[in-house]
Amino acid sequence: MKKTVFVLLAALAAAAAAGQNIALGERAPEPKVQCWLDGRQPAEAPMTYVEFFHSASRNSLEAIRHLQRISEKVGDRLRIVVLVHEPEEKIAPLLTPYLSEHLGVGCDPNGKLFTAYDVRYVPFGVLLGPRHRALWMGNTLQLTPEIIEKSK
């Protein structure tokens, strides 16, 4: 019975990971956004982390806090772009406190980037290197500064 449950859980995890439309090492869509929350675009950096956010997910907000802590450790080596496709008036009270030189919230009102990345669950993010090649992807709460350092 335990073996059956384990196999079922492993299959579900693989299916969820396969749902994303990005391949490691391949070029990913550039995170071009229509507007920036509070007009604050994050500074350029050698690597970009694209985080997909939805206010209905409690884990999405925890992922933003996690990214803020990572940003404090890696500094100007990482640019964090949080993408939202909800109205600005809804997400501004939640995300404005996390804006910084390295973390910005980009508006994707039509969800084009969510579709381009085939996002099916949040928190989900993609670490991009130079030329927008995918270096790491997955549940943002599993991202560590060590993963970022190894991905250079």
Short mmCIF file of C-alpha atoms in Angstrom, two decimals:
data_model
loop_
_atom_site.label_atom_id
_atom_site.label_comp_id
_atom_site.label_asym_id
_atom_site.label_seq_id
_atom_site.Cartn_x
_atom_site.Cartn_y
_atom_site.Cartn_z
CA MET A 1 0.00 0.00 0.00
CA LYS A 2 2.78 2.47 0.93
CA LYS A 3 4.59 1.70 -2.32
CA THR A 4 1.41 2.38 -4.33
CA VAL A 5 0.87 5.73 -2.61
CA PHE A 6 4.51 6.71 -3.17
CA VAL A 7 4.32 5.82 -6.88
CA LEU A 8 1.08 7.78 -7.24
CA LEU A 9 2.57 10.86 -5.53
CA ALA A 10 5.71 10.65 -7.66
CA ALA A 11 3.60 10.46 -10.83
CA LEU A 12 1.54 13.50 -9.77
CA ALA A 13 4.68 15.51 -9.01
CA ALA A 14 6.18 14.62 -12.39
CA ALA A 15 2.96 15.60 -14.16
CA ALA A 16 2.88 18.95 -12.37
CA ALA A 17 6.51 19.69 -13.25
CA ALA A 18 5.92 18.66 -16.86
CA GLY A 19 3.05 21.14 -17.03
CA GLN A 20 5.43 24.06 -17.24
CA ASN A 21 6.42 25.09 -20.77
CA ILE A 22 10.13 25.71 -20.14
CA ALA A 23 13.15 23.48 -20.67
CA LEU A 24 16.31 23.96 -18.63
CA GLY A 25 19.15 25.33 -20.72
CA GLU A 26 16.74 26.64 -23.35
CA ARG A 27 15.83 30.23 -24.01
CA ALA A 28 12.73 31.31 -22.07
CA PRO A 29 10.40 34.17 -22.92
CA GLU A 30 11.79 37.53 -21.87
CA PRO A 31 9.82 38.96 -18.93
CA LYS A 32 8.65 42.12 -20.72
CA VAL A 33 5.86 43.80 -18.80
CA GLN A 34 3.40 46.58 -19.58
CA CYS A 35 3.91 48.49 -16.33
CA TRP A 36 5.71 48.31 -12.99
CA LEU A 37 3.98 48.59 -9.64
CA ASP A 38 4.64 52.04 -8.21
CA GLY A 39 6.76 52.72 -11.33
CA ARG A 40 9.68 50.85 -9.72
CA GLN A 41 11.55 48.62 -12.15
CA PRO A 42 14.27 46.44 -10.56
CA ALA A 43 17.89 47.11 -11.47
CA GLU A 44 19.56 45.00 -14.15
CA ALA A 45 21.58 42.03 -12.92
CA PRO A 46 23.45 39.06 -14.42
CA MET A 47 20.57 36.75 -13.47
CA THR A 48 16.82 37.31 -13.36
CA TYR A 49 14.32 35.37 -11.31
CA VAL A 50 10.79 35.45 -12.73
CA GLU A 51 8.21 34.76 -10.03
CA PHE A 52 4.55 34.16 -10.88
CA PHE A 53 2.21 35.51 -8.21
CA HIS A 54 -1.48 35.18 -7.42
CA SER A 55 -3.06 36.79 -4.38
CA ALA A 56 -5.35 33.82 -3.68
CA SER A 57 -2.32 31.66 -2.88
CA ARG A 58 -1.00 32.03 0.67
CA ASN A 59 2.20 30.31 -0.49
CA SER A 60 2.71 32.98 -3.16
CA LEU A 61 3.09 35.65 -0.51
CA GLU A 62 5.45 33.42 1.49
CA ALA A 63 7.46 32.96 -1.73
CA ILE A 64 7.84 36.75 -2.02
CA ARG A 65 9.15 36.91 1.55
CA HIS A 66 11.53 34.05 0.72
CA LEU A 67 12.78 35.91 -2.37
CA GLN A 68 13.31 39.05 -0.31
CA ARG A 69 15.56 37.10 2.09
CA ILE A 70 17.47 35.57 -0.85
CA SER A 71 17.89 39.02 -2.39
CA GLU A 72 19.50 40.27 0.82
CA LYS A 73 22.08 37.47 0.54
CA VAL A 74 22.89 37.61 -3.18
CA GLY A 75 22.58 41.37 -3.64
CA ASP A 76 23.06 42.86 -7.07
CA ARG A 77 23.68 39.49 -8.77
CA LEU A 78 19.93 38.82 -8.98
CA ARG A 79 17.03 40.80 -10.40
CA ILE A 80 13.61 39.59 -9.23
CA VAL A 81 10.59 40.19 -11.44
CA VAL A 82 7.29 39.26 -9.81
CA LEU A 83 4.60 38.88 -12.46
CA VAL A 84 0.93 39.44 -11.69
CA HIS A 85 -2.14 39.40 -13.88
CA GLU A 86 -4.49 40.80 -11.27
CA PRO A 87 -5.58 44.45 -11.05
CA GLU A 88 -2.99 46.77 -9.55
CA GLU A 89 -5.40 48.02 -6.89
CA LYS A 90 -5.77 44.46 -5.62
CA ILE A 91 -2.09 43.52 -5.46
CA ALA A 92 -0.57 46.90 -4.51
CA PRO A 93 -1.41 46.63 -0.78
CA LEU A 94 0.08 43.12 -0.69
CA LEU A 95 3.25 43.65 -2.70
CA THR A 96 4.29 47.30 -2.35
CA PRO A 97 6.09 46.62 0.97
CA TYR A 98 8.42 44.17 -0.83
CA LEU A 99 9.53 46.51 -3.62
CA SER A 100 13.25 47.22 -3.59
CA GLU A 101 16.15 48.04 -5.85
CA HIS A 102 16.34 44.36 -6.81
CA LEU A 103 12.65 43.30 -6.63
CA GLY A 104 9.94 44.73 -8.84
CA VAL A 105 6.36 43.76 -9.61
CA GLY A 106 5.45 43.68 -13.29
CA CYS A 107 1.93 43.87 -14.64
CA ASP A 108 0.85 41.15 -17.06
CA PRO A 109 -2.86 42.08 -17.28
CA ASN A 110 -3.74 39.68 -20.09
CA GLY A 111 -1.68 36.86 -18.61
CA LYS A 112 0.46 36.57 -21.76
CA LEU A 113 3.60 35.68 -19.82
CA PHE A 114 1.69 33.25 -17.60
CA THR A 115 0.56 31.57 -20.83
CA ALA A 116 4.00 31.73 -22.47
CA TYR A 117 5.50 29.95 -19.46
CA ASP A 118 2.43 27.65 -19.24
CA VAL A 119 2.13 28.36 -15.51
CA ARG A 120 -0.28 25.93 -13.87
CA TYR A 121 0.54 26.41 -10.20
CA VAL A 122 2.02 29.00 -7.87
CA PRO A 123 4.40 29.63 -6.33
CA PHE A 124 6.45 28.96 -9.42
CA GLY A 125 9.52 30.71 -10.72
CA VAL A 126 12.27 30.46 -13.30
CA LEU A 127 15.89 31.51 -12.81
CA LEU A 128 17.21 33.03 -16.02
CA GLY A 129 20.83 33.55 -16.93
CA PRO A 130 22.27 35.79 -19.62
CA ARG A 131 20.27 35.70 -22.86
CA HIS A 132 17.27 34.44 -20.88
CA ARG A 133 18.33 30.80 -20.67
CA ALA A 134 16.46 28.83 -18.00
CA LEU A 135 18.91 27.74 -15.29
CA TRP A 136 16.46 26.51 -12.64
CA MET A 137 12.70 26.31 -12.23
CA GLY A 138 10.24 25.10 -9.70
CA ASN A 139 8.54 25.97 -6.45
CA THR A 140 10.14 29.21 -5.32
CA LEU A 141 10.14 28.08 -1.70
CA GLN A 142 12.78 25.51 -2.70
CA LEU A 143 15.14 28.09 -4.24
CA THR A 144 18.29 28.77 -2.22
CA PRO A 145 21.23 31.19 -2.53
CA GLU A 146 23.39 28.08 -3.13
CA ILE A 147 21.30 27.12 -6.18
CA ILE A 148 21.78 30.65 -7.53
CA GLU A 149 25.55 30.50 -6.94
CA LYS A 150 25.84 27.10 -8.64
CA SER A 151 23.82 28.35 -11.62
CA LYS A 152 26.23 31.15 -12.60
#
